[in-house]
Coordinates of C-alpha atoms and ligand atoms in Angstrom, one line a residue:
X7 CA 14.6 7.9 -3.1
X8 CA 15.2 11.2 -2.2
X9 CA 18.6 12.8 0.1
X10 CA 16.2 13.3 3.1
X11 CA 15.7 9.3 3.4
X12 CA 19.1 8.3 2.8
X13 CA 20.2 10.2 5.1
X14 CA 17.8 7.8 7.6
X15 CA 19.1 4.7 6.1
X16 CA 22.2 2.4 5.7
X17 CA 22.9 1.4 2.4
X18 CA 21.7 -2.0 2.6
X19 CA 18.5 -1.0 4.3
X20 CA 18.1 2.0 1.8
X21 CA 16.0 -0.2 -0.6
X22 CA 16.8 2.1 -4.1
X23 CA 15.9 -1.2 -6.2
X24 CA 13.5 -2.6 -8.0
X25 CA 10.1 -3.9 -5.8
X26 CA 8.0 -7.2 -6.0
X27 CA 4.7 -7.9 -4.9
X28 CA 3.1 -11.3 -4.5
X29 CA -0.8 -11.0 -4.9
X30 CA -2.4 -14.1 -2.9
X31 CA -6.2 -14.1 -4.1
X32 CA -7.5 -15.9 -1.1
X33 CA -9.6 -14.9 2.4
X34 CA -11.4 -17.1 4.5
X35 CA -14.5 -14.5 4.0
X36 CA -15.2 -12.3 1.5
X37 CA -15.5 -8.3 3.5
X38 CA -18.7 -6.1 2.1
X39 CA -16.3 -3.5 1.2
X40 CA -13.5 -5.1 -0.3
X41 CA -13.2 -4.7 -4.3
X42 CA -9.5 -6.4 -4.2
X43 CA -9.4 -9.8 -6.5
X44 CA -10.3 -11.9 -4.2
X45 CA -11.4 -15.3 -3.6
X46 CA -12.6 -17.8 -1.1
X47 CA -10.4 -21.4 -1.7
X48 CA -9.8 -24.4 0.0
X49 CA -6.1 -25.9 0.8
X50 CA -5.9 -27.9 -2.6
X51 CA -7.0 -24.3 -4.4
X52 CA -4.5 -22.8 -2.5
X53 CA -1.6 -25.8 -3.3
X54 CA -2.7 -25.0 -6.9
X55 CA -2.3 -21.6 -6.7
X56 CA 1.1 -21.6 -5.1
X57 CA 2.6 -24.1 -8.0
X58 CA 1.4 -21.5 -10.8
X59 CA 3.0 -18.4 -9.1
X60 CA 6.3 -20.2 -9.1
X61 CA 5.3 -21.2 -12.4
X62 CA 4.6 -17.5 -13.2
X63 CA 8.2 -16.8 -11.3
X64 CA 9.9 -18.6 -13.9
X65 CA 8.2 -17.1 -16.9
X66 CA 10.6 -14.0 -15.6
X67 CA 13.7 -15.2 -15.1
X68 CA 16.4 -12.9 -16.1
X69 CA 14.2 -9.9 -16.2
X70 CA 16.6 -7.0 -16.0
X71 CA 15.9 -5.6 -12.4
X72 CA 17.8 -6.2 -9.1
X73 CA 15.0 -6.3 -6.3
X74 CA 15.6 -5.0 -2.8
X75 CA 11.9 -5.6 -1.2
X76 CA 9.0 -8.3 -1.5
X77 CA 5.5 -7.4 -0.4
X78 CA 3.5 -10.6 -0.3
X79 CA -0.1 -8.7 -0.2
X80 CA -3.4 -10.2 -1.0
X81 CA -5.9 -11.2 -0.4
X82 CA -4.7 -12.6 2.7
X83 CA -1.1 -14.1 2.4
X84 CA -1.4 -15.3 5.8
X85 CA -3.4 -18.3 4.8
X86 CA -0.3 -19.8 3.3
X87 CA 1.7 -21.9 4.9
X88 CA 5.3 -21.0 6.2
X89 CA 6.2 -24.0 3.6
X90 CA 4.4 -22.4 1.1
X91 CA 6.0 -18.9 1.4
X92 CA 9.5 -20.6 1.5
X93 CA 9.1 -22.4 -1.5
X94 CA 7.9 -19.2 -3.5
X95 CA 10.7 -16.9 -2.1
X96 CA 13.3 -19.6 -2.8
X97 CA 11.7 -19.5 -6.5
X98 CA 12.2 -15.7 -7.0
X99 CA 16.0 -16.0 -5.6
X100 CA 16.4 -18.7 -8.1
X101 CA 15.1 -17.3 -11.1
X102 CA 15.5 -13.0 -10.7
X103 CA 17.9 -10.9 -8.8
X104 CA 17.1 -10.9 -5.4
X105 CA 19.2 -9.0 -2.9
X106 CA 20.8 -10.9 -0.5
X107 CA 18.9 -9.5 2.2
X108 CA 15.8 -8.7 1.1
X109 CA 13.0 -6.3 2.7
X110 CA 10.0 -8.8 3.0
X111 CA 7.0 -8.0 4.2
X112 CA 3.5 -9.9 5.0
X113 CA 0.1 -8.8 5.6
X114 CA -1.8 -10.7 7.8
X115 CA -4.8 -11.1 9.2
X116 CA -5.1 -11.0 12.9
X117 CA -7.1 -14.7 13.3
X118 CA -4.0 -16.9 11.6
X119 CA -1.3 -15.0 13.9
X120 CA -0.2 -17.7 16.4
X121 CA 3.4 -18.6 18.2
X122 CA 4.0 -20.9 15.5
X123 CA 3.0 -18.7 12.6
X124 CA 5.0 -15.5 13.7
X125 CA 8.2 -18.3 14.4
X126 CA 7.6 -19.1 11.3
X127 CA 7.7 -15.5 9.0
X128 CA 10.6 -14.8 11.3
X129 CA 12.6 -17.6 10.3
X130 CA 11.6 -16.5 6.2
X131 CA 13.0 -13.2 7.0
X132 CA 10.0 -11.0 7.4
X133 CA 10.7 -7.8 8.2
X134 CA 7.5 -5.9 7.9
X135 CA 4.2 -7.2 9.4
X136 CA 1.2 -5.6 8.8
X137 CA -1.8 -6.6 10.6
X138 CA -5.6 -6.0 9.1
X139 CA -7.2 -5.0 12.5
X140 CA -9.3 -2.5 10.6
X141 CA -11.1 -1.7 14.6
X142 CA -10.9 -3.0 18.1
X143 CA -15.0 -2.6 18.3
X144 CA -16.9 -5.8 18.2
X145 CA -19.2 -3.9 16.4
X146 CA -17.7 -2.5 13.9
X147 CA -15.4 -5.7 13.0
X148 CA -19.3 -6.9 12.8
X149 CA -20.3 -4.1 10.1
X150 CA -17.0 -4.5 7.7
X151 CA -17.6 -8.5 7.8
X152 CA -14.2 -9.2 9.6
X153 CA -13.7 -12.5 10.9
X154 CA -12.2 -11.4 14.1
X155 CA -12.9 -10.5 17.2
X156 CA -11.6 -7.1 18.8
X157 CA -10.1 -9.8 21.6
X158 CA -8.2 -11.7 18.8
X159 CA -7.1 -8.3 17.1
X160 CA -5.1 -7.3 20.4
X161 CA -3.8 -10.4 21.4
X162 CA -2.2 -10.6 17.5
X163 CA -0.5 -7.1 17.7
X164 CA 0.8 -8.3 21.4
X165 CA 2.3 -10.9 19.8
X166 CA 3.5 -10.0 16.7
X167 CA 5.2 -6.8 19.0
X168 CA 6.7 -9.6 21.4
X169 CA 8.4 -11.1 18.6
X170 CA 10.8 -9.3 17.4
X171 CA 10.3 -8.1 13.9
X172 CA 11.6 -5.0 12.2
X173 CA 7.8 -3.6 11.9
X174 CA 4.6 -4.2 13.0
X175 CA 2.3 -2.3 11.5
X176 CA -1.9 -1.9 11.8
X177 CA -4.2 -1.2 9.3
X178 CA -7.3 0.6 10.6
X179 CA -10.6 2.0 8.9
X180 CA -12.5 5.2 9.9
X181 CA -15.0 6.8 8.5
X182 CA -17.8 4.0 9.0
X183 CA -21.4 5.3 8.9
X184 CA -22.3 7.5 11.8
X185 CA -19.1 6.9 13.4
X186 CA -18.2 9.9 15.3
X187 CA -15.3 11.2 16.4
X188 CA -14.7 9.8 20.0
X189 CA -16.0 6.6 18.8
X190 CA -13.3 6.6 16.2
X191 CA -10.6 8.5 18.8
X192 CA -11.5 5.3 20.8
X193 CA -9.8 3.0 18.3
X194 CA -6.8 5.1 17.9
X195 CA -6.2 5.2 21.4
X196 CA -6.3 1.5 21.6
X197 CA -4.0 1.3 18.5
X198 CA -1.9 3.7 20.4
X199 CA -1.7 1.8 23.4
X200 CA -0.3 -1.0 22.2
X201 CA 2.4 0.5 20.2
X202 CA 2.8 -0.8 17.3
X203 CA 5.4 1.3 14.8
X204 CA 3.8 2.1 11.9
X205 CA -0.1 2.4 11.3
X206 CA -2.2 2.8 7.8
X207 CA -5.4 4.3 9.0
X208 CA -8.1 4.6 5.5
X209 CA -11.3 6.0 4.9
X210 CA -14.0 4.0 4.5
X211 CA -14.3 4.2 0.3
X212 CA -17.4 2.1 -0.9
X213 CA -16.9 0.8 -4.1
X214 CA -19.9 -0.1 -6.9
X215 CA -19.4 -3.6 -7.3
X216 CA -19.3 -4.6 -3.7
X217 CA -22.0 -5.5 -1.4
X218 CA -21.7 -2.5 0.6
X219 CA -22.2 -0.8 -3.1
X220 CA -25.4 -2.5 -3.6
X221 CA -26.7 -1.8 -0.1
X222 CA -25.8 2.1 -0.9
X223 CA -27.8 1.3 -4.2
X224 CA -31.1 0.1 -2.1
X225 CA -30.2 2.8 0.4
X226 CA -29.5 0.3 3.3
X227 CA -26.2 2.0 3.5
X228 CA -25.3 6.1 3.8
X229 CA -21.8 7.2 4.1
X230 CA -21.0 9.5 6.4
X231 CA -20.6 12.8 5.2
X232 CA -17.8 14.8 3.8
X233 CA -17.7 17.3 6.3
X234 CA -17.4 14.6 9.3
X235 CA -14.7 12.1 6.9
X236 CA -12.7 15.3 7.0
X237 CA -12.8 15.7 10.7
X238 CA -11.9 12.3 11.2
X239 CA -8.9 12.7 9.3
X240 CA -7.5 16.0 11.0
X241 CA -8.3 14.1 14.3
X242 CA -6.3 10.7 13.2
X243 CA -3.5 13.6 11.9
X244 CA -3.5 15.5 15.4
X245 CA -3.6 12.5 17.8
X246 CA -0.6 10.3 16.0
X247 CA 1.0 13.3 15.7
X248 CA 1.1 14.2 19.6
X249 CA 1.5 10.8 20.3
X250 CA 5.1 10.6 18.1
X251 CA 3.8 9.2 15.0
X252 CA 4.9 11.2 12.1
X253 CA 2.5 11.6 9.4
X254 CA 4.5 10.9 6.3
X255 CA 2.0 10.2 3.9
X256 CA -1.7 11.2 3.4
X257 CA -2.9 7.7 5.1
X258 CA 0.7 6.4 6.8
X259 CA 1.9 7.1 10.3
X260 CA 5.8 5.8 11.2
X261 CA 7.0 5.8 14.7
X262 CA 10.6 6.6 13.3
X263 CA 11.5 7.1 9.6
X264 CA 13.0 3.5 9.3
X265 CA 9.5 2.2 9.9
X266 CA 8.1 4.2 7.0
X267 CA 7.1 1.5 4.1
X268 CA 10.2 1.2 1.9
X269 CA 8.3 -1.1 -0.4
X270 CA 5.1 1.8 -1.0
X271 CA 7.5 4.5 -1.8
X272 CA 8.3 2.8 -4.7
X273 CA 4.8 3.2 -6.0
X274 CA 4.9 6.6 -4.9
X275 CA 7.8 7.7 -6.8
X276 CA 8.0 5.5 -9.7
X277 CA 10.9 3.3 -8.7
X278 CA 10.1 -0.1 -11.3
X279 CA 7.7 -3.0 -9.9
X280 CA 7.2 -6.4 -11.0
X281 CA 3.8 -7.6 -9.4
X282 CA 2.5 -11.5 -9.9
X283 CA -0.3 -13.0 -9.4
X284 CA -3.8 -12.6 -10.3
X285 CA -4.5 -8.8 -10.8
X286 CA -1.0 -8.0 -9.9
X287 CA 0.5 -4.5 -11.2
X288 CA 4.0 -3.9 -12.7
X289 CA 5.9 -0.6 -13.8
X290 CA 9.5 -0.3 -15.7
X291 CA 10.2 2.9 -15.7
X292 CA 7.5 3.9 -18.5
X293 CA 4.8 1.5 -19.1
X294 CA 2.6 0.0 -16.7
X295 CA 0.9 -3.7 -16.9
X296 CA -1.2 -5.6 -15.0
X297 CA -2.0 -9.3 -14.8
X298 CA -5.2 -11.5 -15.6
X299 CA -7.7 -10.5 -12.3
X300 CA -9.5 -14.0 -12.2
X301 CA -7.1 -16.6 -11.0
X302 CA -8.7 -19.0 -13.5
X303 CA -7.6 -17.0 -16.5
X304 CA -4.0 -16.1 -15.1
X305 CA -4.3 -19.6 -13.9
X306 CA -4.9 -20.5 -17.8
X307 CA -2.3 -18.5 -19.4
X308 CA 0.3 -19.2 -16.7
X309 CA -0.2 -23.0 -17.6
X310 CA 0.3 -22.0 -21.2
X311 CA 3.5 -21.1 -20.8
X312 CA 2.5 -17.3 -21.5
X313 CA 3.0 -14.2 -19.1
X314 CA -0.7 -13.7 -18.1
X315 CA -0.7 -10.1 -19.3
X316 CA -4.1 -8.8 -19.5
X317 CA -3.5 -5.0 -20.3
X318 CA -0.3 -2.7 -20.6
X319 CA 0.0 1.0 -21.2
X320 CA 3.0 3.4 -22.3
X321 CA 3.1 6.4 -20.2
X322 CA 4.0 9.9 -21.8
X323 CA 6.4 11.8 -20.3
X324 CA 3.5 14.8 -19.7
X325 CA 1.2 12.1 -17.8
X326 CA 4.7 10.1 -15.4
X327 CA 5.2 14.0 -14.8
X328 CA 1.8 14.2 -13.7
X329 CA 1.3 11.3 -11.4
X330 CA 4.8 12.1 -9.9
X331 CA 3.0 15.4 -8.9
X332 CA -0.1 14.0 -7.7
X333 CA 1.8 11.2 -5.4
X334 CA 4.0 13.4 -4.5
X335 CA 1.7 16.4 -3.1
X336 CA 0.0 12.8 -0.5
X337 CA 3.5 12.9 0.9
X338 CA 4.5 15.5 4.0
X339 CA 8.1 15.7 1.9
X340 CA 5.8 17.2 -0.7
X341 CA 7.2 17.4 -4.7
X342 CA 10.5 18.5 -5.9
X343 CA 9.9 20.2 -9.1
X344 CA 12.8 20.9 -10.5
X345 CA 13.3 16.6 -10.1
X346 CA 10.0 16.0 -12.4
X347 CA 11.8 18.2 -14.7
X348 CA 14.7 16.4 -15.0
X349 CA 13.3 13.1 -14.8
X350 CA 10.4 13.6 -17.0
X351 CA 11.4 16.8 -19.4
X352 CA 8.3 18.3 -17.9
X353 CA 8.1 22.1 -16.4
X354 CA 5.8 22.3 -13.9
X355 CA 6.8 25.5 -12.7
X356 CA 5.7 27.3 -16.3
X357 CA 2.3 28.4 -16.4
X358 CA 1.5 27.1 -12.7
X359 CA 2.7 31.0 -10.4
X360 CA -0.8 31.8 -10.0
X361 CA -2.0 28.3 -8.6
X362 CA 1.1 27.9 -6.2
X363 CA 0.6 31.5 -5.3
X364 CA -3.0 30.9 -4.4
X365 CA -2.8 27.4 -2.6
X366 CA 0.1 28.5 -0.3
X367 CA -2.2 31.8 0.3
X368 CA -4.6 29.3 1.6
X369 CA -2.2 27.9 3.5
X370 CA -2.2 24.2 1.5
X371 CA 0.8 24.4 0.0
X372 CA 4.8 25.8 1.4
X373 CA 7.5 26.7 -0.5
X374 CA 11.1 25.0 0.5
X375 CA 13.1 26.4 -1.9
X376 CA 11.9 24.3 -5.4
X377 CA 10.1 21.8 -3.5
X378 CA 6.5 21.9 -3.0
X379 CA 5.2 20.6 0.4
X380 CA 1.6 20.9 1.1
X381 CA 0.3 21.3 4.5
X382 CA -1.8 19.1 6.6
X383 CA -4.9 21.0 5.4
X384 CA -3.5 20.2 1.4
X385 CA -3.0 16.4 2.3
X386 CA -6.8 16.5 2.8
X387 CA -7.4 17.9 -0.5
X388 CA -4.5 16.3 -2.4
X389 CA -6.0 15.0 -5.3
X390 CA -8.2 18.2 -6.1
X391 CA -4.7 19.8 -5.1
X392 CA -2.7 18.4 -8.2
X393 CA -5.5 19.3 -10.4
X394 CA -5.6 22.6 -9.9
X395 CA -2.3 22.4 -11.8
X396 CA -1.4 22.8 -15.5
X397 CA 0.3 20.5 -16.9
X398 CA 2.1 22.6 -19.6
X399 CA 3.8 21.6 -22.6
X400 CA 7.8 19.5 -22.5
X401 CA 10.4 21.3 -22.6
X402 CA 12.4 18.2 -23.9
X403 CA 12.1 14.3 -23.8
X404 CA 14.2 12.2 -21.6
Ligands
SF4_8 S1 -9.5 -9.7 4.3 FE1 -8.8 -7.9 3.1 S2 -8.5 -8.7 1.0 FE2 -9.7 -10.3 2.1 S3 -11.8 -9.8 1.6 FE3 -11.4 -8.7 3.5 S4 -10.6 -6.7 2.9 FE4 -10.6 -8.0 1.1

């Protein structure tokens, strides 16, 4: 957490602990695009799925971390009942540290938001809900295999705005094949209109294993260009910007810094994770592990009484340093490199005059004192960005 956001929040709210996030496997429809685990299961799948994860809950208890936010993600964690998401909140308080007053949040997909649902995540404490619109065109909800209608995707942010949570936030996806730049300004401005306060707007990213990978395979499916994606994303950039959403991250948009994601920044700047559930991620500080990605197996090895561990890998100080660099340069407070140094024993400043030099020459990159902040035209470019860097030799090891 850095001074410039705790100068935004209270204490309580500042959310400097430890995250969790709840991976619910299931949709009602699997989406061409989507390369998440995911799963299509009926109520007593779902029933059996919920009595593992509080199985997997225990398999943790007195795991050294206090926790000040719980992202339920998925998947689509809307298909369980308010019941359901009691039970497995009351599980975590029971077995882990859980702040009193935890930051939940709950993605959710517009066709299972109702009166009695939203009642029902605000009685649980949800703070943060974030709705997968993805568009408000018929057509295009056709194309990404969405299950709702653009009528059903306004009439669930109307809601969800009417009642009363901390956040409301939309996901949205541009970049669709020949989709040009009024046609996607047109879904902003709907977005827009209604007012949500924070909004996640991604590219379209078509991934092998997916069916929009094979139809790219058979050439049934062209992605629009590079040239036209980049457009798109100076054009979301511009219009939330002159509309009063600030955009804080390469992909986020917050109509005030208390609606920016507390529970993401923890991913961004390596603040420790525990993540359950099938293909769930963790992070401690150093190492990073991930769970089981079929629900049968983590299923299996929960029922074993094992921690369904599938993989786990010890981070080097050179490569934490690294990714701190890379997440940091998709963020508008850019990088603090005198922090990685101290954090990580890693000087990024050696051997690296000539590249800063040259990128704030192109005007991607400004110097604030030690902290590197790249411009709107280096958040297009961020990941080629931190490459361009060397990662030199430690200077010492934490
Ligand atoms: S609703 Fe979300 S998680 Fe589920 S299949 Fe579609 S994109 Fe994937």
């Amino acid at each position: 957490m850095t001074c410039f956001e705790r100068r935004q929040f209270s204490p309580v709210e500042d959310c400097s602990g430890a995250g969790l996030y709840l991976h619910v496997p299931f949709c009602s429809s699997i989406c061409p695009y989507c390369d998440f685990a995911v799963l299509k299961g009926d109520r007593e799948r779902r029933k059996h799925f919920v009595e593992t994860l509080i199985d997997e809950i225990g398999l943790y208890e007195g795991f050294g971390e206090r926790f000040d936010t719980i992202y339920f993600g998925g998947g689509t964690p809307s298909l369980l009942s308010g019941e359901e998401l009691e039970r497995i909140l009351g599980t975590l308080r029971r077995y882990l540290d859980v702040h009193d007053d935890p930051w939940v949040s709950l993605e959710a997909n517009p066709e299972d938001v109702n009166v009695d649902s939203l009642a029902s995540w605000r009685r649980l404490g949800v703070k943060t809900l974030t709705l997968g619109v993805q568009s408000f065109d018929d057509t295009e909800l056709s194309f990404l295999g969405r299950a709702h209608d653009a009528k059903t995707a306004r009439r669930a942010v109307e809601e969800a705005l009417a009642a009363g949570f901390h956040t409301v936030s939309l996901d949205l996806i541009y970049g669709l094949p020949d989709q040009s730049t009024s046609m996607w300004r047109r879904q902003l401005d709907t977005a827009i209109q209604l007012a949500p306060d924070h909004l996640s707007c991604y590219q379209l990213t078509v991934h092998e294993k997916t069916v929009f990978g094979v139809r790219r395979r058979r050439g049934e499916l062209v992605e629009l260009a590079d040239e036209p994606q980049a457009e798109l994303f100076f054009e979301t950039h511009a219009r939330l910007a002159e509309t009063g959403y600030e955009g804080y991250e390469v992909s986020n948009f917050a109509r005030r810094p208390v609606n920016r994601s507390r529970h993401n920044r923890k991913y961004w700047d390596h603040t420790p994770c525990l993540g359950l559930g099938p293909s769930a991620h963790s992070f401690d500080g150093r190492a990073r592990w991930w769970n089981e990605r079929k629900e049968r197996s983590w299923s299996r090895r929960v029922g074993d009484g094992d921690r369904p561990v599938a993989g786990r890998e010890e981070l080097s100080s050179l490569e934490l340093a690294w990714e701190h660099l890379m997440l940091g340069l998709r963020t508008a407070e850019g990088v603090d490199l005198d922090e990685i140094r101290q954090r990580y024993g890693v000087d990024l400043w050696q051997g690296n005059g000539d590249v800063i030099e040259k990128q704030v020459e192109a005007s991607r990159l400004e110097l604030e004192g030690r902290r590197l902040v790249p411009t709107l035209a280096g958040m297009a470019v961020a990941d080629s960005l931190a490459l361009a860097f060397e990662v030199p030799g430690q200077v010492s090891d934490r």
